[in-house]
mmCIF file of C-alpha atoms and ligand atoms in Angstrom:
data_model
loop_
_atom_site.group_PDB
_atom_site.id
_atom_site.type_symbol
_atom_site.label_atom_id
_atom_site.label_comp_id
_atom_site.label_asym_id
_atom_site.label_seq_id
_atom_site.Cartn_x
_atom_site.Cartn_y
_atom_site.Cartn_z
ATOM 1 C CA UNK A 1 0.000 0.000 0.000
ATOM 2 C CA UNK A 2 1.346 3.448 -0.896
ATOM 3 C CA UNK A 3 0.382 6.316 1.397
ATOM 4 C CA UNK A 4 0.231 9.950 0.339
ATOM 5 C CA UNK A 5 -0.514 12.870 2.622
ATOM 6 C CA UNK A 6 -2.575 15.672 1.145
ATOM 7 C CA UNK A 7 -3.228 19.157 2.526
ATOM 8 C CA UNK A 8 -6.549 20.350 1.093
ATOM 9 C CA UNK A 9 -7.275 24.083 1.086
ATOM 10 C CA UNK A 10 -10.794 24.539 -0.363
ATOM 11 C CA UNK A 11 -10.568 28.352 -0.136
ATOM 12 C CA UNK A 12 -13.323 30.770 -1.130
ATOM 13 C CA UNK A 13 -16.398 31.043 -3.327
ATOM 14 C CA UNK A 14 -16.766 28.025 -5.573
ATOM 15 C CA UNK A 15 -13.491 26.602 -4.178
ATOM 16 C CA UNK A 16 -15.177 24.441 -1.496
ATOM 17 C CA UNK A 17 -17.862 23.331 -3.993
ATOM 18 C CA UNK A 18 -15.376 22.006 -6.528
ATOM 19 C CA UNK A 19 -13.025 20.710 -3.825
ATOM 20 C CA UNK A 20 -15.837 18.499 -2.471
ATOM 21 C CA UNK A 21 -15.920 16.773 -5.865
ATOM 22 C CA UNK A 22 -12.117 16.576 -5.965
ATOM 23 C CA UNK A 23 -12.085 14.794 -2.611
ATOM 24 C CA UNK A 24 -14.590 12.292 -4.006
ATOM 25 C CA UNK A 25 -12.176 11.707 -6.895
ATOM 26 C CA UNK A 26 -9.497 10.793 -4.353
ATOM 27 C CA UNK A 27 -11.890 8.354 -2.676
ATOM 28 C CA UNK A 28 -12.677 6.842 -6.063
ATOM 29 C CA UNK A 29 -8.967 6.364 -6.809
ATOM 30 C CA UNK A 30 -8.513 4.565 -3.476
ATOM 31 C CA UNK A 31 -11.522 2.362 -4.191
ATOM 32 C CA UNK A 32 -10.477 1.443 -7.730
ATOM 33 C CA UNK A 33 -6.753 1.039 -7.217
ATOM 34 C CA UNK A 34 -6.667 -0.724 -3.892
ATOM 35 C CA UNK A 35 -2.947 -0.040 -3.387
ATOM 36 C CA UNK A 36 -3.173 3.706 -2.742
ATOM 37 C CA UNK A 37 -4.199 5.467 0.431
ATOM 38 C CA UNK A 38 -4.576 9.230 0.863
ATOM 39 C CA UNK A 39 -4.562 10.829 4.284
ATOM 40 C CA UNK A 40 -6.208 14.202 3.849
ATOM 41 C CA UNK A 41 -6.170 17.188 6.212
ATOM 42 C CA UNK A 42 -8.388 20.121 5.322
ATOM 43 C CA UNK A 43 -7.413 23.704 6.187
ATOM 44 C CA UNK A 44 -9.899 26.572 6.391
ATOM 45 C CA UNK A 45 -7.394 29.208 5.245
ATOM 46 C CA UNK A 46 -9.313 31.657 3.089
ATOM 47 C CA UNK A 47 -10.707 35.194 3.064
ATOM 48 C CA UNK A 48 -13.101 34.482 5.966
ATOM 49 C CA UNK A 49 -10.102 33.291 7.951
ATOM 50 C CA UNK A 50 -8.396 36.596 7.071
ATOM 51 C CA UNK A 51 -11.372 38.635 8.262
ATOM 52 C CA UNK A 52 -11.295 36.773 11.597
ATOM 53 C CA UNK A 53 -7.547 36.583 12.172
ATOM 54 C CA UNK A 54 -6.028 39.379 10.091
ATOM 55 C CA UNK A 55 -3.961 36.910 8.061
ATOM 56 C CA UNK A 56 -4.655 34.375 5.337
ATOM 57 C CA UNK A 57 -2.976 31.513 7.203
ATOM 58 C CA UNK A 58 -1.345 31.034 10.612
ATOM 59 C CA UNK A 59 2.217 32.301 11.169
ATOM 60 C CA UNK A 60 3.491 28.719 10.937
ATOM 61 C CA UNK A 61 1.254 27.866 7.953
ATOM 62 C CA UNK A 62 4.153 27.046 5.663
ATOM 63 C CA UNK A 63 5.744 24.837 8.321
ATOM 64 C CA UNK A 64 2.456 22.988 8.650
ATOM 65 C CA UNK A 65 2.278 22.375 4.890
ATOM 66 C CA UNK A 66 5.939 21.488 4.413
ATOM 67 C CA UNK A 67 5.678 17.808 5.288
ATOM 68 C CA UNK A 68 2.707 16.935 3.084
ATOM 69 C CA UNK A 69 3.301 15.096 -0.170
ATOM 70 C CA UNK A 70 1.009 17.441 -2.080
ATOM 71 C CA UNK A 71 -1.295 20.407 -1.588
ATOM 72 C CA UNK A 72 -4.678 20.552 -3.264
ATOM 73 C CA UNK A 73 -6.163 24.026 -3.608
ATOM 74 C CA UNK A 74 -9.696 25.059 -4.600
ATOM 75 C CA UNK A 75 -9.818 28.792 -5.265
ATOM 76 C CA UNK A 76 -8.824 31.856 -3.301
ATOM 77 C CA UNK A 77 -10.334 35.348 -3.387
ATOM 78 C CA UNK A 78 -13.422 37.188 -2.208
ATOM 79 C CA UNK A 79 -14.851 40.653 -2.782
ATOM 80 C CA UNK A 80 -14.307 41.393 0.936
ATOM 81 C CA UNK A 81 -10.502 41.093 0.772
ATOM 82 C CA UNK A 82 -8.315 42.783 -1.845
ATOM 83 C CA UNK A 83 -6.751 40.300 -4.279
ATOM 84 C CA UNK A 84 -3.246 41.528 -3.541
ATOM 85 C CA UNK A 85 -3.716 40.338 0.060
ATOM 86 C CA UNK A 86 -5.384 36.986 -0.626
ATOM 87 C CA UNK A 87 -2.928 36.094 -3.367
ATOM 88 C CA UNK A 88 0.233 37.533 -1.818
ATOM 89 C CA UNK A 89 -0.394 36.080 1.629
ATOM 90 C CA UNK A 90 -1.401 32.577 0.672
ATOM 91 C CA UNK A 91 -0.822 31.371 -2.872
ATOM 92 C CA UNK A 92 2.413 33.179 -3.680
ATOM 93 C CA UNK A 93 4.183 32.349 -0.383
ATOM 94 C CA UNK A 94 3.348 28.673 -0.957
ATOM 95 C CA UNK A 95 4.649 28.744 -4.536
ATOM 96 C CA UNK A 96 7.865 30.453 -3.449
ATOM 97 C CA UNK A 97 8.643 28.762 -0.147
ATOM 98 C CA UNK A 98 8.214 25.359 -1.740
ATOM 99 C CA UNK A 99 10.147 26.234 -4.899
ATOM 100 C CA UNK A 100 7.187 25.386 -7.096
ATOM 101 C CA UNK A 101 8.974 27.032 -9.939
ATOM 102 C CA UNK A 102 7.007 25.289 -12.675
ATOM 103 C CA UNK A 103 3.431 26.229 -13.332
ATOM 104 C CA UNK A 104 2.196 23.560 -15.695
ATOM 105 C CA UNK A 105 -0.990 24.167 -17.617
ATOM 106 C CA UNK A 106 -2.249 21.729 -20.264
ATOM 107 C CA UNK A 107 -4.244 23.354 -23.066
ATOM 108 C CA UNK A 108 -6.109 20.420 -24.554
ATOM 109 C CA UNK A 109 -9.507 20.314 -26.196
ATOM 110 C CA UNK A 110 -11.247 17.369 -24.595
ATOM 111 C CA UNK A 111 -13.270 15.010 -26.756
ATOM 112 C CA UNK A 112 -16.923 15.946 -26.516
ATOM 113 C CA UNK A 113 -16.215 19.686 -26.454
ATOM 114 C CA UNK A 114 -16.109 22.260 -29.210
ATOM 115 C CA UNK A 115 -13.639 25.108 -29.369
ATOM 116 C CA UNK A 116 -14.777 28.643 -30.178
ATOM 117 C CA UNK A 117 -12.113 28.394 -32.909
ATOM 118 C CA UNK A 118 -14.476 26.791 -35.341
ATOM 119 C CA UNK A 119 -11.955 25.987 -38.054
ATOM 120 C CA UNK A 120 -9.704 24.020 -35.724
ATOM 121 C CA UNK A 121 -9.956 20.261 -35.273
ATOM 122 C CA UNK A 122 -9.560 18.471 -31.964
ATOM 123 C CA UNK A 123 -5.980 17.447 -32.474
ATOM 124 C CA UNK A 124 -5.055 21.043 -33.332
ATOM 125 C CA UNK A 125 -5.567 22.041 -29.718
ATOM 126 C CA UNK A 126 -3.217 19.981 -27.609
ATOM 127 C CA UNK A 127 -0.237 21.708 -26.071
ATOM 128 C CA UNK A 128 1.129 22.621 -22.697
ATOM 129 C CA UNK A 129 2.216 25.930 -21.212
ATOM 130 C CA UNK A 130 5.134 26.008 -18.777
ATOM 131 C CA UNK A 131 5.005 29.233 -16.810
ATOM 132 C CA UNK A 132 7.794 30.487 -14.556
ATOM 133 C CA UNK A 133 6.231 30.611 -11.133
ATOM 134 C CA UNK A 134 8.537 32.257 -8.602
ATOM 135 C CA UNK A 135 10.008 35.489 -9.969
ATOM 136 C CA UNK A 136 9.754 37.605 -13.133
ATOM 137 C CA UNK A 137 7.112 40.286 -13.189
ATOM 138 C CA UNK A 138 5.490 39.035 -9.962
ATOM 139 C CA UNK A 139 8.461 39.881 -7.813
ATOM 140 C CA UNK A 140 7.756 41.693 -4.620
ATOM 141 C CA UNK A 141 10.409 44.314 -5.339
ATOM 142 C CA UNK A 142 9.489 47.928 -5.670
ATOM 143 C CA UNK A 143 7.400 50.412 -3.799
ATOM 144 C CA UNK A 144 5.404 53.600 -3.750
ATOM 145 C CA UNK A 145 6.735 57.048 -3.084
ATOM 146 C CA UNK A 146 5.099 60.409 -2.404
ATOM 147 C CA UNK A 147 1.729 58.815 -1.838
ATOM 148 C CA UNK A 148 -1.323 61.054 -2.140
ATOM 149 C CA UNK A 149 0.600 63.799 -3.865
ATOM 150 C CA UNK A 150 0.441 64.819 -7.509
ATOM 151 C CA UNK A 151 3.944 63.389 -7.994
ATOM 152 C CA UNK A 152 3.125 60.010 -6.454
ATOM 153 C CA UNK A 153 4.931 57.108 -8.137
ATOM 154 C CA UNK A 154 5.007 53.326 -8.122
ATOM 155 C CA UNK A 155 7.915 51.138 -9.173
ATOM 156 C CA UNK A 156 7.613 47.375 -9.693
ATOM 157 C CA UNK A 157 10.777 45.571 -10.635
ATOM 158 C CA UNK A 158 10.835 42.576 -12.925
ATOM 159 C CA UNK A 159 13.327 40.068 -11.625
ATOM 160 C CA UNK A 160 14.918 37.553 -13.982
ATOM 161 C CA UNK A 161 17.732 35.478 -12.530
ATOM 162 C CA UNK A 162 19.873 33.150 -14.603
ATOM 163 C CA UNK A 163 19.151 30.350 -12.143
ATOM 164 C CA UNK A 164 15.389 30.960 -12.195
ATOM 165 C CA UNK A 165 15.128 31.303 -15.970
ATOM 166 C CA UNK A 166 17.434 28.405 -16.727
ATOM 167 C CA UNK A 167 15.603 25.895 -14.560
ATOM 168 C CA UNK A 168 12.183 26.612 -16.057
ATOM 169 C CA UNK A 169 13.519 26.614 -19.616
ATOM 170 C CA UNK A 170 15.396 23.352 -18.991
ATOM 171 C CA UNK A 171 12.193 21.799 -17.635
ATOM 172 C CA UNK A 172 10.270 22.972 -20.715
ATOM 173 C CA UNK A 173 12.839 21.438 -23.041
ATOM 174 C CA UNK A 174 12.820 18.145 -21.162
ATOM 175 C CA UNK A 175 9.041 18.090 -21.515
ATOM 176 C CA UNK A 176 9.330 18.836 -25.246
ATOM 177 C CA UNK A 177 11.669 15.837 -25.558
ATOM 178 C CA UNK A 178 8.827 13.599 -24.343
ATOM 179 C CA UNK A 179 6.120 15.013 -26.593
ATOM 180 C CA UNK A 180 5.398 14.028 -30.190
ATOM 181 C CA UNK A 181 5.825 17.352 -31.992
ATOM 182 C CA UNK A 182 9.205 18.094 -30.420
ATOM 183 C CA UNK A 183 8.736 21.837 -30.547
ATOM 184 C CA UNK A 184 9.341 24.547 -28.022
ATOM 185 C CA UNK A 185 7.943 28.043 -28.311
ATOM 186 C CA UNK A 186 9.265 30.723 -25.966
ATOM 187 C CA UNK A 187 7.343 33.908 -25.240
ATOM 188 C CA UNK A 188 9.389 37.091 -25.266
ATOM 189 C CA UNK A 189 9.110 40.839 -25.742
ATOM 190 C CA UNK A 190 12.732 41.660 -26.335
ATOM 191 C CA UNK A 191 11.859 44.435 -28.770
ATOM 192 C CA UNK A 192 10.184 46.495 -26.033
ATOM 193 C CA UNK A 193 11.634 45.199 -22.772
ATOM 194 C CA UNK A 194 15.284 45.603 -23.508
ATOM 195 C CA UNK A 195 17.120 44.124 -20.502
ATOM 196 C CA UNK A 196 15.271 41.176 -19.030
ATOM 197 C CA UNK A 197 13.785 39.807 -22.246
ATOM 198 C CA UNK A 198 16.989 39.624 -24.337
ATOM 199 C CA UNK A 199 18.499 37.870 -21.280
ATOM 200 C CA UNK A 200 15.601 35.379 -21.280
ATOM 201 C CA UNK A 201 16.006 34.810 -25.046
ATOM 202 C CA UNK A 202 19.738 34.218 -24.630
ATOM 203 C CA UNK A 203 19.053 31.523 -22.044
ATOM 204 C CA UNK A 204 16.454 29.891 -24.313
ATOM 205 C CA UNK A 205 19.089 29.698 -27.066
ATOM 206 C CA UNK A 206 21.781 28.409 -24.700
ATOM 207 C CA UNK A 207 19.602 25.655 -23.256
ATOM 208 C CA UNK A 208 18.234 24.933 -26.738
ATOM 209 C CA UNK A 209 21.755 24.079 -27.969
ATOM 210 C CA UNK A 210 21.583 20.995 -25.764
ATOM 211 C CA UNK A 211 18.349 19.919 -27.482
ATOM 212 C CA UNK A 212 19.179 19.879 -31.179
ATOM 213 C CA UNK A 213 16.155 17.662 -31.934
ATOM 214 C CA UNK A 214 13.721 20.248 -30.683
ATOM 215 C CA UNK A 215 12.579 22.979 -33.030
ATOM 216 C CA UNK A 216 12.710 26.251 -31.095
ATOM 217 C CA UNK A 217 10.747 29.400 -31.883
ATOM 218 C CA UNK A 218 11.010 32.604 -29.889
ATOM 219 C CA UNK A 219 7.970 34.797 -30.492
ATOM 220 C CA UNK A 220 6.977 38.176 -29.134
ATOM 221 C CA UNK A 221 4.113 37.828 -26.722
ATOM 222 C CA UNK A 222 1.703 39.868 -28.863
ATOM 223 C CA UNK A 223 2.314 37.694 -31.927
ATOM 224 C CA UNK A 224 2.191 34.536 -29.829
ATOM 225 C CA UNK A 225 -1.198 35.532 -28.385
ATOM 226 C CA UNK A 226 -2.454 35.759 -31.966
ATOM 227 C CA UNK A 227 -0.901 32.365 -32.827
ATOM 228 C CA UNK A 228 -2.891 30.806 -29.980
ATOM 229 C CA UNK A 229 -5.935 31.658 -32.092
ATOM 230 C CA UNK A 230 -4.634 31.295 -35.639
ATOM 231 C CA UNK A 231 -1.967 28.541 -35.442
ATOM 232 C CA UNK A 232 -2.457 26.567 -32.214
ATOM 233 C CA UNK A 233 -1.651 23.337 -34.070
ATOM 234 C CA UNK A 234 1.989 24.455 -34.295
ATOM 235 C CA UNK A 235 2.333 24.694 -30.530
ATOM 236 C CA UNK A 236 3.576 21.850 -28.354
ATOM 237 C CA UNK A 237 5.440 23.210 -25.316
ATOM 238 C CA UNK A 238 5.160 26.944 -24.698
ATOM 239 C CA UNK A 239 7.436 28.478 -22.074
ATOM 240 C CA UNK A 240 6.907 31.935 -20.654
ATOM 241 C CA UNK A 241 7.701 34.232 -17.783
ATOM 242 C CA UNK A 242 5.338 34.560 -14.842
ATOM 243 C CA UNK A 243 3.175 37.315 -16.339
ATOM 244 C CA UNK A 244 3.259 36.140 -19.946
ATOM 245 C CA UNK A 245 2.452 32.579 -18.886
ATOM 246 C CA UNK A 246 -0.415 33.799 -16.723
ATOM 247 C CA UNK A 247 -2.053 35.733 -19.531
ATOM 248 C CA UNK A 248 -1.424 33.115 -22.212
ATOM 249 C CA UNK A 249 -2.991 30.355 -20.137
ATOM 250 C CA UNK A 250 -6.257 32.213 -19.590
ATOM 251 C CA UNK A 251 -6.368 32.654 -23.352
ATOM 252 C CA UNK A 252 -5.495 28.969 -23.705
ATOM 253 C CA UNK A 253 -8.343 28.024 -21.368
ATOM 254 C CA UNK A 254 -10.759 30.110 -23.442
ATOM 255 C CA UNK A 255 -9.953 28.278 -26.694
ATOM 256 C CA UNK A 256 -10.509 24.847 -25.156
ATOM 257 C CA UNK A 257 -13.808 25.365 -23.403
ATOM 258 C CA UNK A 258 -13.428 27.931 -20.646
ATOM 259 C CA UNK A 259 -12.089 28.435 -17.152
ATOM 260 C CA UNK A 260 -14.262 25.756 -15.591
ATOM 261 C CA UNK A 261 -12.146 23.101 -17.311
ATOM 262 C CA UNK A 262 -8.578 24.334 -16.922
ATOM 263 C CA UNK A 263 -6.267 22.686 -14.364
ATOM 264 C CA UNK A 264 -2.778 23.599 -13.252
ATOM 265 C CA UNK A 265 0.131 22.179 -11.307
ATOM 266 C CA UNK A 266 2.581 24.268 -9.278
ATOM 267 C CA UNK A 267 5.436 21.860 -9.366
ATOM 268 C CA UNK A 268 8.681 21.417 -7.491
ATOM 269 C CA UNK A 269 10.232 18.908 -9.910
ATOM 270 C CA UNK A 270 12.901 17.777 -7.433
ATOM 271 C CA UNK A 271 10.147 16.829 -4.947
ATOM 272 C CA UNK A 272 12.074 18.486 -2.120
ATOM 273 C CA UNK A 273 8.820 20.207 -1.148
ATOM 274 C CA UNK A 274 5.139 19.556 -1.758
ATOM 275 C CA UNK A 275 3.749 20.561 -5.135
ATOM 276 C CA UNK A 276 0.339 22.207 -5.352
ATOM 277 C CA UNK A 277 -2.469 21.394 -7.771
ATOM 278 C CA UNK A 278 -5.385 23.743 -8.421
ATOM 279 C CA UNK A 279 -7.878 24.906 -11.028
ATOM 280 C CA UNK A 280 -6.800 27.985 -13.012
ATOM 281 C CA UNK A 281 -10.094 29.675 -12.231
ATOM 282 C CA UNK A 282 -10.687 31.946 -9.273
ATOM 283 C CA UNK A 283 -13.457 31.859 -6.704
ATOM 284 C CA UNK A 284 -16.126 33.047 -9.209
ATOM 285 C CA UNK A 285 -18.222 35.004 -6.676
ATOM 286 C CA UNK A 286 -20.975 35.454 -9.299
ATOM 287 C CA UNK A 287 -21.904 31.757 -9.193
ATOM 288 C CA UNK A 288 -20.657 30.809 -5.711
ATOM 289 C CA UNK A 289 -23.245 29.152 -3.468
ATOM 290 C CA UNK A 290 -25.462 28.143 -6.384
ATOM 291 C CA UNK A 291 -23.985 24.661 -6.713
ATOM 292 C CA UNK A 292 -23.448 25.028 -10.458
ATOM 293 C CA UNK A 293 -19.659 25.428 -10.714
ATOM 294 C CA UNK A 294 -17.980 23.102 -13.162
ATOM 295 C CA UNK A 295 -15.831 20.641 -11.149
ATOM 296 C CA UNK A 296 -13.716 19.512 -14.138
ATOM 297 C CA UNK A 297 -10.774 21.888 -13.536
ATOM 298 C CA UNK A 298 -10.459 20.608 -9.967
ATOM 299 C CA UNK A 299 -10.834 16.961 -10.947
ATOM 300 C CA UNK A 300 -8.376 17.342 -13.837
ATOM 301 C CA UNK A 301 -5.898 18.964 -11.410
ATOM 302 C CA UNK A 302 -5.998 15.658 -9.516
ATOM 303 C CA UNK A 303 -5.061 13.926 -12.755
ATOM 304 C CA UNK A 304 -1.951 16.152 -12.895
ATOM 305 C CA UNK A 305 -1.310 15.329 -9.240
ATOM 306 C CA UNK A 306 -1.453 11.584 -9.943
ATOM 307 C CA UNK A 307 1.019 11.992 -12.815
ATOM 308 C CA UNK A 308 3.332 13.878 -10.471
ATOM 309 C CA UNK A 309 3.054 11.074 -7.919
ATOM 310 C CA UNK A 310 4.034 8.547 -10.576
ATOM 311 C CA UNK A 311 0.597 7.205 -11.537
ATOM 312 C CA UNK A 312 0.090 8.530 -15.040
ATOM 313 C CA UNK A 313 -2.252 5.615 -15.795
ATOM 314 C CA UNK A 314 -4.648 6.953 -13.166
ATOM 315 C CA UNK A 315 -4.156 10.483 -14.493
ATOM 316 C CA UNK A 316 -5.164 9.212 -17.947
ATOM 317 C CA UNK A 317 -8.162 7.368 -16.525
ATOM 318 C CA UNK A 318 -9.450 10.589 -14.969
ATOM 319 C CA UNK A 319 -9.119 12.566 -18.210
ATOM 320 C CA UNK A 320 -10.689 9.777 -20.308
ATOM 321 C CA UNK A 321 -13.600 9.553 -17.876
ATOM 322 C CA UNK A 322 -14.206 13.307 -18.099
ATOM 323 C CA UNK A 323 -14.086 13.042 -21.900
ATOM 324 C CA UNK A 324 -16.533 10.151 -21.936
ATOM 325 C CA UNK A 325 -19.057 12.126 -19.879
ATOM 326 C CA UNK A 326 -18.637 15.107 -22.196
ATOM 327 C CA UNK A 327 -19.114 12.866 -25.252
ATOM 328 C CA UNK A 328 -22.294 11.346 -23.831
ATOM 329 C CA UNK A 329 -23.651 14.881 -23.345
ATOM 330 C CA UNK A 330 -26.208 13.746 -20.747
ATOM 331 C CA UNK A 331 -24.789 15.702 -17.831
ATOM 332 C CA UNK A 332 -23.030 19.077 -17.687
ATOM 333 C CA UNK A 333 -23.031 22.353 -15.787
ATOM 334 C CA UNK A 334 -24.457 25.649 -17.168
ATOM 335 C CA UNK A 335 -21.041 26.973 -18.319
ATOM 336 C CA UNK A 336 -21.091 24.118 -20.869
ATOM 337 C CA UNK A 337 -24.738 24.691 -21.761
ATOM 338 C CA UNK A 338 -26.136 22.062 -19.369
ATOM 339 C CA UNK A 339 -28.544 22.249 -16.458
ATOM 340 C CA UNK A 340 -26.816 20.013 -13.923
ATOM 341 C CA UNK A 341 -25.234 20.761 -10.584
ATOM 342 C CA UNK A 342 -21.605 20.487 -9.562
ATOM 343 C CA UNK A 343 -22.452 17.359 -7.570
ATOM 344 C CA UNK A 344 -24.302 15.681 -10.468
ATOM 345 C CA UNK A 345 -21.471 16.421 -12.883
ATOM 346 C CA UNK A 346 -18.890 15.109 -10.411
ATOM 347 C CA UNK A 347 -20.966 11.987 -9.799
ATOM 348 C CA UNK A 348 -21.196 11.270 -13.542
ATOM 349 C CA UNK A 349 -17.402 11.513 -13.870
ATOM 350 C CA UNK A 350 -16.828 9.236 -10.881
ATOM 351 C CA UNK A 351 -19.278 6.649 -12.195
ATOM 352 C CA UNK A 352 -17.469 6.762 -15.502
ATOM 353 C CA UNK A 353 -14.149 6.174 -13.718
ATOM 354 C CA UNK A 354 -15.592 2.968 -12.292
ATOM 355 C CA UNK A 355 -16.812 1.856 -15.741
ATOM 356 C CA UNK A 356 -13.512 2.576 -17.473
ATOM 357 C CA UNK A 357 -11.245 1.298 -14.725
ATOM 358 C CA UNK A 358 -11.593 -2.319 -15.837
ATOM 359 C CA UNK A 359 -9.364 -1.530 -18.781
ATOM 360 C CA UNK A 360 -7.084 1.183 -17.436
ATOM 361 C CA UNK A 361 -5.922 0.543 -13.884
HETATM 362 P P1 ATP B 1 -9.312 35.614 -10.410
HETATM 363 O O1 ATP B 1 -8.925 37.043 -10.393
HETATM 364 O O2 ATP B 1 -9.019 34.903 -9.125
HETATM 365 O O3 ATP B 1 -8.856 34.851 -11.615
HETATM 366 P P2 ATP B 1 -11.892 36.217 -11.479
HETATM 367 O O4 ATP B 1 -13.151 36.584 -10.773
HETATM 368 O O5 ATP B 1 -11.240 37.181 -12.374
HETATM 369 O O6 ATP B 1 -10.889 35.603 -10.421
HETATM 370 P P3 ATP B 1 -12.782 33.640 -11.961
HETATM 371 O O7 ATP B 1 -13.174 33.584 -10.545
HETATM 372 O O8 ATP B 1 -11.880 32.615 -12.452
HETATM 373 O O9 ATP B 1 -12.147 34.990 -12.361
HETATM 374 O O10 ATP B 1 -14.100 33.623 -12.810
HETATM 375 C C1 ATP B 1 -14.306 34.273 -14.042
HETATM 376 C C2 ATP B 1 -15.678 33.811 -14.545
HETATM 377 O O11 ATP B 1 -15.541 32.496 -15.086
HETATM 378 C C3 ATP B 1 -16.657 33.693 -13.400
HETATM 379 O O12 ATP B 1 -17.400 34.847 -13.335
HETATM 380 C C4 ATP B 1 -17.484 32.481 -13.746
HETATM 381 O O13 ATP B 1 -18.655 32.869 -14.394
HETATM 382 C C5 ATP B 1 -16.609 31.677 -14.674
HETATM 383 N N1 ATP B 1 -16.061 30.503 -14.001
HETATM 384 C C6 ATP B 1 -14.864 30.380 -13.387
HETATM 385 N N2 ATP B 1 -14.714 29.161 -12.887
HETATM 386 C C7 ATP B 1 -15.824 28.470 -13.190
HETATM 387 C C8 ATP B 1 -16.270 27.132 -12.942
HETATM 388 N N3 ATP B 1 -15.514 26.239 -12.283
HETATM 389 N N4 ATP B 1 -17.467 26.777 -13.398
HETATM 390 C C9 ATP B 1 -18.240 27.634 -14.071
HETATM 391 N N5 ATP B 1 -17.882 28.904 -14.352
HETATM 392 C C10 ATP B 1 -16.697 29.324 -13.912
#
């Protein structure tokens, strides 16, 4: 029996609703596999916690999380707490303290779904974005001066270290080596941002020399955003800085069915610390409490988690089960045009996992 410890942070808004389905996915894995056991601790660290305690997590929150194998997150953010607090005091400290320097986001059109790009076939939309997750434009360096005066100013520094850039670019290349198209596309803006971006490009070229089999393209972010729409079939592994990766992946989610479907992994490849898996979407206050959030992004994030833990067969089973439910078109949430609840959609996926498991596990 293999044991894995999981810290679950359901968070705010629709976070707890989709997390409830994610926890059922874990139960289903235990039931179907037989050789896996998850011990799960749930933490109520969210915006309500902040309103009560003046912080998003306890002082020793990171120490508490450190010994878990993985962290599973729902969604963080509420209208009552500014985003820069909820994000900077919970999600970003976790990503940084645990050196989760890879943010991995598959952009794949699942079978059973249509893309808003109506001239693109299914196989045209299947790539992965590797986003730098610990520095870049989301550095905490800078400040405000002369506040509340006409000459008030704000400075935010972009931080690109050789170490930080190299490790994410190396990871992206090693991923490209395992994928069929053997292509790597790097996002840049070296025509406008004339220090950090030429440095980034240089490192892409240097690392690329060690991967002569991989075709490398370095595109300006504006052109690359357009290619997501016009030439997605040419993309395989896309690597970008923290900000560029963030923006590109929301666009990526939009071309494969929307935010309710898009998962992500915040990965520490060396496994020195826990990695964290979460949906890309936020807490969606507009639909929170209605029980209609799409649980796919959360459930798919567990597929990424299983791959990370060394069970890619289970990861594949989860994705195939989601696809089968989408193909059958009997059950889906309103964001996909259906009338079902989060719980009903989750249940359909879990039943499908049982049906398909005969062949896969
Ligand atoms: P953030 O700034 O944290 O990304 P946001 O409010 O900008 O948050 P989301 O919370 O991700 O963005 O939601 C954007 C919209 O997408 C929501 O208003 C909601 O309608 C839709 N949405 C997001 N997640 C889901 C989901 N799981 N199921 C259905 N709709 C969703």
